[in-house]
Amino acid sequence: MTRPAAAPPLDVDVAIIGGGLVGASLAAALAGTGVRLLLVESAPFGRSGQPSFDERTTALGNASRRIFESLGCWSALAPEAAAIRVIHVSEAGRFGFARLDAAEQGIDAFGYVVANRAIGAALWERLRGAPDLTLRVPARAEEVAINAATAELTVAGEGGERQRVTARLLVGADGADSQVRALAGIGARVEDYDQVAVVANVAADRPHRDIAYERFTRGGPLAVLPLHDGSLAVIWARRPREAQELLAMDDAAYLSCLQREFGWRAGRFVGAGRRGSYPLKLTRATTTVATRAVLIGNAAQALHPVAGQGFNLGLRDAAMLAEAVTGAPGDAGSTELLRRFEQWRSRDRSALVRFTDGLVRLFADTRPGAGLLRNLGLLMFDLLPPAKSALARVSAGFGGPAPRLARGLPLKHV
Ligand SMILES: Cc1cc2nc3c(=O)[nH]c(=O)nc-3n(C[C@H](O)[C@H](O)[C@H](O)COP(=O)(O)OP(=O)(O)OC[C@H]3O[C@@H](n4cnc5c(N)ncnc54)[C@H](O)[C@@H]3O)c2cc1C
């Protein structure tokens, strides 16, 4: 059998490994700015088993909406997006609850729920035919060698074709089990929450009225989000054994279990789509930059989905990295540029990791009195306007400078 001919060597400014939600967003932000780009993705958009653009839905905050507007993707997403205008937070078995209303905060919506596939379609459409962008899909990075001046790698396609690549900057956007992270010699701290998220789309017998619910149940948090076709996205974190039971049930048993734990505030649940499952861990890279390498999105920090913030945070990583690269023409992977990027992103990242992790642990606390405190907390929260507006601001980011793209400003051309 003849081996496929090796493609001629490629020289780029930025090589992005991983074209999921965050990597494809970074490529879309940098495409057309004059930065020479390579995007390597192992599972093409549309293939079953694509781990990023799968059956899930994602709640996008207002900063993410503005970034997608700046990328020219929002017009494709808007018809598929359901606005969240009210957030209702409660705990099973307790009387306290909190209700946040976007109108009271002077905003149109807290965010928008969109199918991951729709986000993938909008991003990949934007990338098709973009100037200075080489797409290698499906392919993987191999034989990575990093030195002070460049990152060298081989891109291996599924059909056996190989290409040597020299990049000024190697970007790990390859998810929580990042290969780039390991190749760059960066460690990760992993904490298992001992929970599995069971997700499904569910139909109810009445309209959702743009309300998103977060309910803390004994086994873990349960989110019910509005969808643009009138149905609901259910994300239910449970202990692994209970999650297995939920997955094994027929639709009627699943719906009655859901109704029991969630109650009737969204009406009667009358139909369920296919269920999927995701083991939940907190994975944090010990650092997010190294010589000629940077980690963004889940490769840098993969969070519990309780607050629906993982992608929003990763998208701000991508927007800020695009800003750092286009703001310093010459060397896209210089130590100075990477230090600046890490500094820009550190507050937002660490505050959101603490917030999300704290929320999971607070509501998992079974010590005597903890439930009562949470109950009072929810009640106080409902009564205290400053606390409400603080949470309403969550979708804008947790600190540090806001990316230009999130402020509707264009990136500079290199
Ligand atoms: C149940 C659930 C619900 C969620 N809901 C929300 C929400 O409402 N809002 C929100 O903001 N976030 C949410 N999240 C978090 C969000 O899904 C993640 O933050 C997001 O997927 C991170 O994107 P990523 O591109 O960094 O990583 P991934 O989605 O893991 O994508 C990584 C990509 O890299 C590719 N890849 C992996 N290895 C290689 C390799 N060696 N070479 C080439 N390519 C490779 C993969 O094929 C994939 O396309 C949720 C998460 C879960 C589990």
Tab-separated table of C-alpha atoms and ligand atoms in Angstrom:
chain	number	residue	atom	x	y	z
A	1	MET	CA	0.000	0.000	0.000
A	2	THR	CA	1.379	3.457	-0.849
A	3	ARG	CA	1.649	5.992	1.953
A	4	PRO	CA	-0.144	9.311	1.339
A	5	ALA	CA	2.365	11.982	0.256
A	6	ALA	CA	3.462	14.352	3.041
A	7	ALA	CA	2.010	17.863	2.601
A	8	PRO	CA	4.583	20.690	2.357
A	9	PRO	CA	5.636	22.172	5.727
A	10	LEU	CA	3.397	24.892	7.099
A	11	ASP	CA	4.447	28.023	8.992
A	12	VAL	CA	1.773	29.751	11.086
A	13	ASP	CA	1.492	32.312	13.867
A	14	VAL	CA	-1.072	30.376	15.900
A	15	ALA	CA	-1.828	26.635	15.899
A	16	ILE	CA	-5.080	25.848	17.735
A	17	ILE	CA	-5.498	22.246	18.838
A	18	GLY	CA	-9.199	21.505	19.420
A	19	GLY	CA	-12.012	23.015	17.350
A	20	GLY	CA	-14.847	22.584	19.872
A	21	LEU	CA	-16.865	25.462	21.305
A	22	VAL	CA	-13.848	27.426	22.530
A	23	GLY	CA	-11.207	26.573	19.908
A	24	ALA	CA	-13.587	27.269	17.011
A	25	SER	CA	-14.546	30.573	18.684
A	26	LEU	CA	-10.889	31.600	18.909
A	27	ALA	CA	-10.366	30.691	15.242
A	28	ALA	CA	-13.467	32.724	14.302
A	29	ALA	CA	-12.163	35.710	16.291
A	30	LEU	CA	-8.709	35.604	14.676
A	31	ALA	CA	-9.817	34.713	11.128
A	32	GLY	CA	-9.363	37.641	8.788
A	33	THR	CA	-7.191	39.699	11.161
A	34	GLY	CA	-3.984	38.868	9.272
A	35	VAL	CA	-2.868	36.240	11.813
A	36	ARG	CA	-1.818	33.024	10.034
A	37	LEU	CA	-3.850	30.250	11.654
A	38	LEU	CA	-4.019	26.484	11.830
A	39	LEU	CA	-6.980	24.721	13.451
A	40	VAL	CA	-6.650	20.993	14.187
A	41	GLU	CA	-9.776	19.109	15.297
A	42	SER	CA	-10.042	15.365	15.813
A	43	ALA	CA	-13.846	14.972	15.477
A	44	PRO	CA	-15.421	17.036	12.698
A	45	PHE	CA	-18.551	19.082	13.274
A	46	GLY	CA	-21.604	16.972	12.480
A	47	ARG	CA	-19.998	13.608	13.257
A	48	SER	CA	-21.867	11.606	15.883
A	49	GLY	CA	-19.770	11.504	19.020
A	50	GLN	CA	-18.408	15.040	18.476
A	51	PRO	CA	-17.826	15.820	22.172
A	52	SER	CA	-18.390	19.592	22.080
A	53	PHE	CA	-21.234	20.104	19.577
A	54	ASP	CA	-23.429	17.298	20.905
A	55	GLU	CA	-27.033	17.064	22.133
A	56	ARG	CA	-26.475	19.607	24.913
A	57	THR	CA	-27.757	23.143	25.139
A	58	THR	CA	-25.719	26.045	26.497
A	59	ALA	CA	-26.888	29.111	28.410
A	60	LEU	CA	-25.013	32.079	26.934
A	61	GLY	CA	-24.643	35.203	29.074
A	62	ASN	CA	-24.950	38.709	27.669
A	63	ALA	CA	-21.175	39.105	27.267
A	64	SER	CA	-21.154	35.903	25.183
A	65	ARG	CA	-24.006	37.206	23.067
A	66	ARG	CA	-22.021	40.379	22.381
A	67	ILE	CA	-18.922	38.335	21.476
A	68	PHE	CA	-20.981	36.284	19.008
A	69	GLU	CA	-22.407	39.509	17.589
A	70	SER	CA	-18.846	40.800	17.096
A	71	LEU	CA	-17.898	37.505	15.393
A	72	GLY	CA	-20.841	37.848	12.994
A	73	CYS	CA	-22.448	34.632	14.331
A	74	TRP	CA	-25.357	35.995	16.356
A	75	SER	CA	-27.721	36.489	13.410
A	76	ALA	CA	-27.519	32.719	12.789
A	77	LEU	CA	-27.979	31.924	16.500
A	78	ALA	CA	-30.780	34.377	17.362
A	79	PRO	CA	-33.610	32.356	15.709
A	80	GLU	CA	-32.439	29.290	17.696
A	81	ALA	CA	-32.050	31.088	21.038
A	82	ALA	CA	-34.532	31.216	23.945
A	83	ALA	CA	-34.199	34.249	26.223
A	84	ILE	CA	-33.937	33.758	30.004
A	85	ARG	CA	-35.953	36.612	31.525
A	86	VAL	CA	-36.575	35.157	34.986
A	87	ILE	CA	-34.357	32.913	37.143
A	88	HIS	CA	-35.988	30.935	39.933
A	89	VAL	CA	-33.723	29.302	42.553
A	90	SER	CA	-35.065	26.879	45.183
A	91	GLU	CA	-34.104	23.896	47.306
A	92	ALA	CA	-36.163	20.703	47.477
A	93	GLY	CA	-37.884	20.339	50.859
A	94	ARG	CA	-37.310	24.000	51.911
A	95	PHE	CA	-39.603	27.020	51.749
A	96	GLY	CA	-37.041	29.706	50.794
A	97	PHE	CA	-36.566	30.593	47.157
A	98	ALA	CA	-35.106	33.463	45.140
A	99	ARG	CA	-36.520	35.021	42.002
A	100	LEU	CA	-34.527	37.258	39.692
A	101	ASP	CA	-36.315	39.286	37.066
A	102	ALA	CA	-34.355	40.758	34.161
A	103	ALA	CA	-36.794	43.674	33.817
A	104	GLU	CA	-36.162	44.628	37.483
A	105	GLN	CA	-32.443	44.736	36.682
A	106	GLY	CA	-33.068	46.941	33.659
A	107	ILE	CA	-31.904	44.323	31.140
A	108	ASP	CA	-33.801	42.478	28.429
A	109	ALA	CA	-32.574	39.000	29.436
A	110	PHE	CA	-30.022	37.310	31.707
A	111	GLY	CA	-28.932	35.125	28.825
A	112	TYR	CA	-29.986	32.886	25.965
A	113	VAL	CA	-30.212	29.109	25.711
A	114	VAL	CA	-28.913	27.701	22.417
A	115	ALA	CA	-28.281	24.144	21.201
A	116	ASN	CA	-24.542	23.332	21.042
A	117	ARG	CA	-25.073	22.095	17.478
A	118	ALA	CA	-26.421	25.510	16.464
A	119	ILE	CA	-23.335	27.196	17.953
A	120	GLY	CA	-21.119	24.731	16.062
A	121	ALA	CA	-22.949	25.336	12.787
A	122	ALA	CA	-22.625	29.134	13.133
A	123	LEU	CA	-18.910	28.953	14.012
A	124	TRP	CA	-17.944	26.440	11.327
A	125	GLU	CA	-19.887	28.412	8.716
A	126	ARG	CA	-17.855	31.477	9.711
A	127	LEU	CA	-14.591	29.482	9.362
A	128	ARG	CA	-15.351	28.050	5.925
A	129	GLY	CA	-13.167	29.852	3.378
A	130	ALA	CA	-11.724	32.296	5.963
A	131	PRO	CA	-8.446	33.876	4.787
A	132	ASP	CA	-5.102	32.744	6.293
A	133	LEU	CA	-6.790	29.771	7.994
A	134	THR	CA	-5.699	26.175	7.417
A	135	LEU	CA	-8.239	23.636	8.674
A	136	ARG	CA	-7.066	20.091	9.436
A	137	VAL	CA	-10.157	18.064	10.317
A	138	PRO	CA	-10.237	15.227	11.329
A	139	ALA	CA	-6.623	15.252	12.458
A	140	ARG	CA	-4.446	15.235	15.565
A	141	ALA	CA	-1.238	16.888	16.680
A	142	GLU	CA	1.760	14.576	17.168
A	143	GLU	CA	5.496	14.836	17.791
A	144	VAL	CA	5.184	18.195	19.493
A	145	ALA	CA	8.501	19.844	20.386
A	146	ILE	CA	8.606	23.242	22.021
A	147	ASN	CA	11.650	25.515	22.142
A	148	ALA	CA	12.146	29.164	23.025
A	149	ALA	CA	11.430	30.376	19.477
A	150	THR	CA	8.718	28.050	18.141
A	151	ALA	CA	6.430	25.087	18.686
A	152	GLU	CA	7.045	22.324	16.120
A	153	LEU	CA	4.473	19.617	15.515
A	154	THR	CA	3.252	17.047	13.039
A	155	VAL	CA	-0.409	17.093	12.066
A	156	ALA	CA	-1.621	13.577	11.284
A	157	GLY	CA	-4.857	13.218	9.310
A	158	GLU	CA	-7.208	10.241	9.653
A	159	GLY	CA	-6.171	8.997	6.217
A	160	GLY	CA	-2.495	8.851	7.231
A	161	GLU	CA	-1.425	12.160	5.603
A	162	ARG	CA	1.141	14.073	7.647
A	163	GLN	CA	2.362	17.653	7.694
A	164	ARG	CA	5.139	19.361	9.672
A	165	VAL	CA	4.064	22.646	11.224
A	166	THR	CA	6.007	25.476	12.832
A	167	ALA	CA	3.953	27.831	15.013
A	168	ARG	CA	4.792	30.866	17.099
A	169	LEU	CA	2.057	29.878	19.554
A	170	LEU	CA	0.429	26.529	20.353
A	171	VAL	CA	-3.081	26.855	21.814
A	172	GLY	CA	-4.584	23.995	23.824
A	173	ALA	CA	-8.361	24.185	23.294
A	174	ASP	CA	-8.642	20.415	23.422
A	175	GLY	CA	-10.889	20.004	26.436
A	176	ALA	CA	-10.561	18.811	30.026
A	177	ASP	CA	-8.189	15.924	29.178
A	178	SER	CA	-5.970	18.258	27.148
A	179	GLN	CA	-3.120	16.613	25.270
A	180	VAL	CA	-1.487	20.021	24.741
A	181	ARG	CA	-1.516	20.599	28.500
A	182	ALA	CA	0.430	17.378	29.020
A	183	LEU	CA	2.812	18.058	26.100
A	184	ALA	CA	3.569	21.537	27.449
A	185	GLY	CA	4.493	19.935	30.773
A	186	ILE	CA	1.582	21.559	32.646
A	187	GLY	CA	-0.099	19.586	35.427
A	188	ALA	CA	-3.751	19.612	36.456
A	189	ARG	CA	-5.632	19.296	39.738
A	190	VAL	CA	-8.731	17.152	39.388
A	191	GLU	CA	-11.505	16.916	42.002
A	192	ASP	CA	-14.264	14.433	41.380
A	193	TYR	CA	-17.683	15.756	42.486
A	194	ASP	CA	-19.027	12.200	42.598
A	195	GLN	CA	-21.923	13.434	40.465
A	196	VAL	CA	-23.048	12.701	36.913
A	197	ALA	CA	-25.163	15.174	34.914
A	198	VAL	CA	-28.090	13.505	33.151
A	199	VAL	CA	-29.367	15.773	30.370
A	200	ALA	CA	-32.546	15.554	28.301
A	201	ASN	CA	-35.001	17.791	26.487
A	202	VAL	CA	-38.463	17.594	27.987
A	203	ALA	CA	-41.900	18.831	26.882
A	204	ALA	CA	-44.334	20.399	29.383
A	205	ASP	CA	-48.060	21.026	29.043
A	206	ARG	CA	-47.685	24.794	29.354
A	207	PRO	CA	-45.424	27.560	27.953
A	208	HIS	CA	-42.124	28.178	29.765
A	209	ARG	CA	-42.586	31.980	29.878
A	210	ASP	CA	-38.792	32.488	29.527
A	211	ILE	CA	-38.141	31.180	33.063
A	212	ALA	CA	-34.983	29.234	33.998
A	213	TYR	CA	-35.108	27.166	37.179
A	214	GLU	CA	-32.245	26.050	39.387
A	215	ARG	CA	-33.370	23.591	42.043
A	216	PHE	CA	-31.016	22.062	44.570
A	217	THR	CA	-32.068	18.480	45.230
A	218	ARG	CA	-30.606	15.914	47.640
A	219	GLY	CA	-28.414	14.231	45.000
A	220	GLY	CA	-27.299	17.425	43.214
A	221	PRO	CA	-28.523	20.531	41.373
A	222	LEU	CA	-31.294	20.339	38.768
A	223	ALA	CA	-31.579	23.027	36.077
A	224	VAL	CA	-34.625	23.432	33.830
A	225	LEU	CA	-34.035	25.886	30.994
A	226	PRO	CA	-36.349	27.322	28.311
A	227	LEU	CA	-35.746	26.344	24.674
A	228	HIS	CA	-36.720	28.239	21.526
A	229	ASP	CA	-39.201	25.552	20.374
A	230	GLY	CA	-41.144	25.822	23.651
A	231	SER	CA	-39.642	22.697	25.233
A	232	LEU	CA	-37.244	22.566	28.223
A	233	ALA	CA	-33.635	21.471	28.675
A	234	VAL	CA	-33.135	19.467	31.874
A	235	ILE	CA	-29.646	19.123	33.377
A	236	TRP	CA	-29.781	17.016	36.506
A	237	ALA	CA	-26.678	16.231	38.543
A	238	ARG	CA	-27.045	13.073	40.621
A	239	ARG	CA	-24.866	10.587	42.473
A	240	PRO	CA	-23.425	8.119	39.911
A	241	ARG	CA	-25.655	5.217	40.967
A	242	GLU	CA	-28.809	7.364	40.855
A	243	ALA	CA	-27.739	8.753	37.493
A	244	GLN	CA	-27.413	5.193	36.159
A	245	GLU	CA	-30.936	4.502	37.377
A	246	LEU	CA	-32.263	7.633	35.655
A	247	LEU	CA	-30.544	6.613	32.411
A	248	ALA	CA	-31.972	3.098	32.571
A	249	MET	CA	-35.604	4.222	33.142
A	250	ASP	CA	-38.194	4.375	30.401
A	251	ASP	CA	-39.509	7.856	29.555
A	252	ALA	CA	-42.608	7.610	31.763
A	253	ALA	CA	-40.592	6.598	34.852
A	254	TYR	CA	-37.988	9.315	34.185
A	255	LEU	CA	-40.677	11.986	33.806
A	256	SER	CA	-42.470	10.983	36.986
A	257	CYS	CA	-39.166	10.958	38.921
A	258	LEU	CA	-38.351	14.426	37.532
A	259	GLN	CA	-41.820	15.712	38.393
A	260	ARG	CA	-41.497	14.430	41.962
A	261	GLU	CA	-38.170	16.194	42.578
A	262	PHE	CA	-38.899	19.357	40.602
A	263	GLY	CA	-42.584	19.929	41.429
A	264	TRP	CA	-45.195	21.559	39.223
A	265	ARG	CA	-43.887	25.117	38.746
A	266	ALA	CA	-43.157	24.443	35.046
A	267	GLY	CA	-46.371	22.444	34.528
A	268	ARG	CA	-46.803	18.717	33.846
A	269	PHE	CA	-43.895	17.039	32.044
A	270	VAL	CA	-45.422	15.137	29.133
A	271	GLY	CA	-42.536	13.922	26.931
A	272	ALA	CA	-38.781	13.334	27.032
A	273	GLY	CA	-36.077	13.159	24.373
A	274	ARG	CA	-32.911	11.043	24.446
A	275	ARG	CA	-30.910	11.200	27.685
A	276	GLY	CA	-27.146	11.765	27.797
A	277	SER	CA	-24.698	11.716	30.717
A	278	TYR	CA	-21.549	13.626	31.772
A	279	PRO	CA	-19.406	12.747	34.825
A	280	LEU	CA	-18.687	15.966	36.728
A	281	LYS	CA	-15.227	17.014	37.867
A	282	LEU	CA	-13.402	20.230	38.559
A	283	THR	CA	-10.210	20.188	36.477
A	284	ARG	CA	-7.796	23.107	36.851
A	285	ALA	CA	-4.487	23.441	35.062
A	286	THR	CA	-1.706	24.367	37.506
A	287	THR	CA	-0.767	27.202	35.151
A	288	THR	CA	-2.316	28.284	31.865
A	289	VAL	CA	0.763	29.498	29.993
A	290	ALA	CA	4.142	27.916	29.281
A	291	THR	CA	6.855	28.545	26.716
A	292	ARG	CA	5.086	29.043	23.348
A	293	ALA	CA	1.890	27.446	24.700
A	294	VAL	CA	-1.391	28.606	26.237
A	295	LEU	CA	-4.505	26.809	27.491
A	296	ILE	CA	-8.050	28.098	27.052
A	297	GLY	CA	-11.544	26.802	27.823
A	298	ASN	CA	-11.870	23.392	29.463
A	299	ALA	CA	-8.177	22.679	28.889
A	300	ALA	CA	-7.475	25.468	31.409
A	301	GLN	CA	-10.488	24.966	33.702
A	302	ALA	CA	-13.441	22.597	33.410
A	303	LEU	CA	-16.238	23.463	35.842
A	304	HIS	CA	-19.385	21.895	37.259
A	305	PRO	CA	-22.304	23.081	35.056
A	306	VAL	CA	-24.343	24.231	38.106
A	307	ALA	CA	-24.113	27.904	37.156
A	308	GLY	CA	-23.949	27.350	33.374
A	309	GLN	CA	-20.695	29.304	33.127
A	310	GLY	CA	-17.975	26.986	31.702
A	311	PHE	CA	-18.330	27.992	28.075
A	312	ASN	CA	-19.059	31.637	28.888
A	313	LEU	CA	-15.736	31.707	30.737
A	314	GLY	CA	-13.921	29.838	27.943
A	315	LEU	CA	-15.350	32.213	25.347
A	316	ARG	CA	-13.916	35.152	27.299
A	317	ASP	CA	-10.554	33.287	27.313
A	318	ALA	CA	-10.780	33.021	23.509
A	319	ALA	CA	-11.843	36.660	23.028
A	320	MET	CA	-9.041	37.919	25.280
A	321	LEU	CA	-6.390	35.742	23.648
A	322	ALA	CA	-7.462	37.029	20.228
A	323	GLU	CA	-7.109	40.552	21.611
A	324	ALA	CA	-3.643	39.863	23.049
A	325	VAL	CA	-2.408	38.328	19.770
A	326	THR	CA	-3.770	41.053	17.498
A	327	GLY	CA	-2.704	43.789	19.918
A	328	ALA	CA	0.984	42.823	19.757
A	329	PRO	CA	1.962	42.302	16.126
A	330	GLY	CA	5.215	40.461	15.475
A	331	ASP	CA	5.400	37.432	17.725
A	332	ALA	CA	2.100	35.758	18.647
A	333	GLY	CA	3.746	33.582	21.303
A	334	SER	CA	6.144	35.916	23.072
A	335	THR	CA	6.603	35.496	26.823
A	336	GLU	CA	5.431	39.057	27.392
A	337	LEU	CA	2.192	38.515	25.440
A	338	LEU	CA	1.452	35.270	27.294
A	339	ARG	CA	2.140	36.863	30.692
A	340	ARG	CA	-0.184	39.732	29.842
A	341	PHE	CA	-2.913	37.294	28.733
A	342	GLU	CA	-2.610	35.257	31.930
A	343	GLN	CA	-2.767	38.381	34.050
A	344	TRP	CA	-5.846	39.701	32.192
A	345	ARG	CA	-7.685	36.424	32.684
A	346	SER	CA	-6.673	35.367	36.192
A	347	ARG	CA	-9.357	37.195	38.254
A	348	ASP	CA	-12.292	36.134	36.098
A	349	ARG	CA	-11.076	32.550	36.026
A	350	SER	CA	-10.286	32.075	39.701
A	351	ALA	CA	-13.393	33.926	40.946
A	352	LEU	CA	-15.681	31.835	38.750
A	353	VAL	CA	-14.017	28.562	39.752
A	354	ARG	CA	-14.459	29.531	43.445
A	355	PHE	CA	-18.071	30.628	42.907
A	356	THR	CA	-19.095	27.462	41.040
A	357	ASP	CA	-17.240	25.088	43.344
A	358	GLY	CA	-18.590	26.919	46.427
A	359	LEU	CA	-22.159	26.638	45.165
A	360	VAL	CA	-21.845	22.869	44.596
A	361	ARG	CA	-20.315	22.331	48.045
A	362	LEU	CA	-22.758	24.630	49.860
A	363	PHE	CA	-25.767	22.748	48.568
A	364	ALA	CA	-24.134	19.343	49.093
A	365	ASP	CA	-23.475	20.146	52.774
A	366	THR	CA	-25.575	17.787	54.920
A	367	ARG	CA	-24.305	18.986	58.327
A	368	PRO	CA	-27.013	19.951	60.845
A	369	GLY	CA	-28.117	23.572	60.335
A	370	ALA	CA	-26.638	23.872	56.841
A	371	GLY	CA	-30.062	23.479	55.215
A	372	LEU	CA	-31.581	26.164	57.416
A	373	LEU	CA	-28.742	28.565	56.585
A	374	ARG	CA	-29.232	27.963	52.847
A	375	ASN	CA	-32.941	28.556	53.285
A	376	LEU	CA	-32.328	31.854	55.036
A	377	GLY	CA	-29.719	32.675	52.402
A	378	LEU	CA	-32.214	32.223	49.575
A	379	LEU	CA	-34.851	34.259	51.417
A	380	MET	CA	-32.408	37.065	52.217
A	381	PHE	CA	-31.175	36.985	48.677
A	382	ASP	CA	-34.727	37.410	47.413
A	383	LEU	CA	-35.221	40.405	49.686
A	384	LEU	CA	-31.906	42.146	49.045
A	385	PRO	CA	-31.723	44.118	45.797
A	386	PRO	CA	-27.873	44.569	45.904
A	387	ALA	CA	-27.356	40.791	46.086
A	388	LYS	CA	-29.709	40.332	43.161
A	389	SER	CA	-28.009	42.860	40.967
A	390	ALA	CA	-24.624	41.335	41.873
A	391	LEU	CA	-25.806	37.969	40.547
A	392	ALA	CA	-27.400	39.604	37.532
A	393	ARG	CA	-23.941	40.893	36.632
A	394	VAL	CA	-22.509	37.361	36.632
A	395	SER	CA	-23.074	36.998	32.925
A	396	ALA	CA	-20.723	39.913	32.234
A	397	GLY	CA	-17.709	38.173	33.791
A	398	PHE	CA	-16.250	37.968	37.283
A	399	GLY	CA	-13.495	40.535	37.139
A	400	GLY	CA	-10.483	41.715	35.226
A	401	PRO	CA	-10.745	43.641	31.955
A	402	ALA	CA	-13.679	42.851	29.637
A	403	PRO	CA	-12.599	41.690	26.157
A	404	ARG	CA	-13.012	44.235	23.351
A	405	LEU	CA	-15.236	41.755	21.487
A	406	ALA	CA	-17.580	41.638	24.512
A	407	ARG	CA	-17.825	45.443	24.333
A	408	GLY	CA	-18.696	45.392	20.633
A	409	LEU	CA	-15.257	46.727	19.620
A	410	PRO	CA	-13.332	45.186	16.704
A	411	LEU	CA	-9.908	43.561	17.072
A	412	LYS	CA	-6.926	45.273	15.530
A	413	HIS	CA	-5.551	43.942	12.263
A	414	VAL	CA	-2.008	42.611	12.536
B	1	LIG	C1	-24.068	18.934	31.156
B	1	LIG	C2	-23.313	20.200	30.860
B	1	LIG	C3	-23.993	21.394	30.660
B	1	LIG	C4	-23.294	22.579	30.416
B	1	LIG	N1	-23.995	23.741	30.281
B	1	LIG	C5	-23.318	24.900	30.108
B	1	LIG	C6	-24.017	26.141	29.992
B	1	LIG	O1	-25.249	26.194	30.039
B	1	LIG	N2	-23.283	27.290	29.824
B	1	LIG	C7	-21.926	27.264	29.771
B	1	LIG	O2	-21.309	28.328	29.629
B	1	LIG	N3	-21.246	26.104	29.858
B	1	LIG	C8	-21.897	24.927	30.022
B	1	LIG	N4	-21.206	23.760	30.098
B	1	LIG	C9	-19.727	23.770	29.954
B	1	LIG	C10	-19.311	23.722	28.486
B	1	LIG	O3	-19.905	22.630	27.826
B	1	LIG	C11	-17.796	23.643	28.377
B	1	LIG	O4	-17.249	24.705	29.095
B	1	LIG	C12	-17.348	23.691	26.929
B	1	LIG	O5	-17.725	22.510	26.269
B	1	LIG	C13	-15.833	23.847	26.837
B	1	LIG	O6	-15.483	23.895	25.489
B	1	LIG	P1	-14.010	23.533	25.008
B	1	LIG	O7	-13.993	23.824	23.540
B	1	LIG	O8	-13.009	24.185	25.883
B	1	LIG	O9	-13.842	21.971	25.281
B	1	LIG	P2	-14.645	20.756	24.625
B	1	LIG	O10	-16.080	21.091	24.506
B	1	LIG	O11	-14.272	19.541	25.412
B	1	LIG	O12	-14.031	20.626	23.155
B	1	LIG	C14	-12.722	20.150	22.973
B	1	LIG	C15	-12.567	19.890	21.484
B	1	LIG	O13	-11.211	19.461	21.235
B	1	LIG	C16	-11.228	18.304	20.394
B	1	LIG	N5	-10.016	17.526	20.749
B	1	LIG	C17	-9.775	16.869	21.911
B	1	LIG	N6	-8.520	16.330	21.866
B	1	LIG	C18	-7.981	16.660	20.675
B	1	LIG	C19	-6.720	16.416	20.044
B	1	LIG	N7	-5.779	15.723	20.683
B	1	LIG	N8	-6.509	16.911	18.821
B	1	LIG	C20	-7.475	17.640	18.172
B	1	LIG	N9	-8.696	17.902	18.712
B	1	LIG	C21	-8.937	17.426	19.951
B	1	LIG	C22	-12.537	17.601	20.728
B	1	LIG	O14	-12.948	16.769	19.648
B	1	LIG	C23	-13.474	18.786	20.945
B	1	LIG	O15	-14.054	19.235	19.723
B	1	LIG	C24	-21.879	22.554	30.350
B	1	LIG	C25	-21.183	21.353	30.542
B	1	LIG	C26	-21.889	20.186	30.803
B	1	LIG	C27	-21.117	18.911	31.021
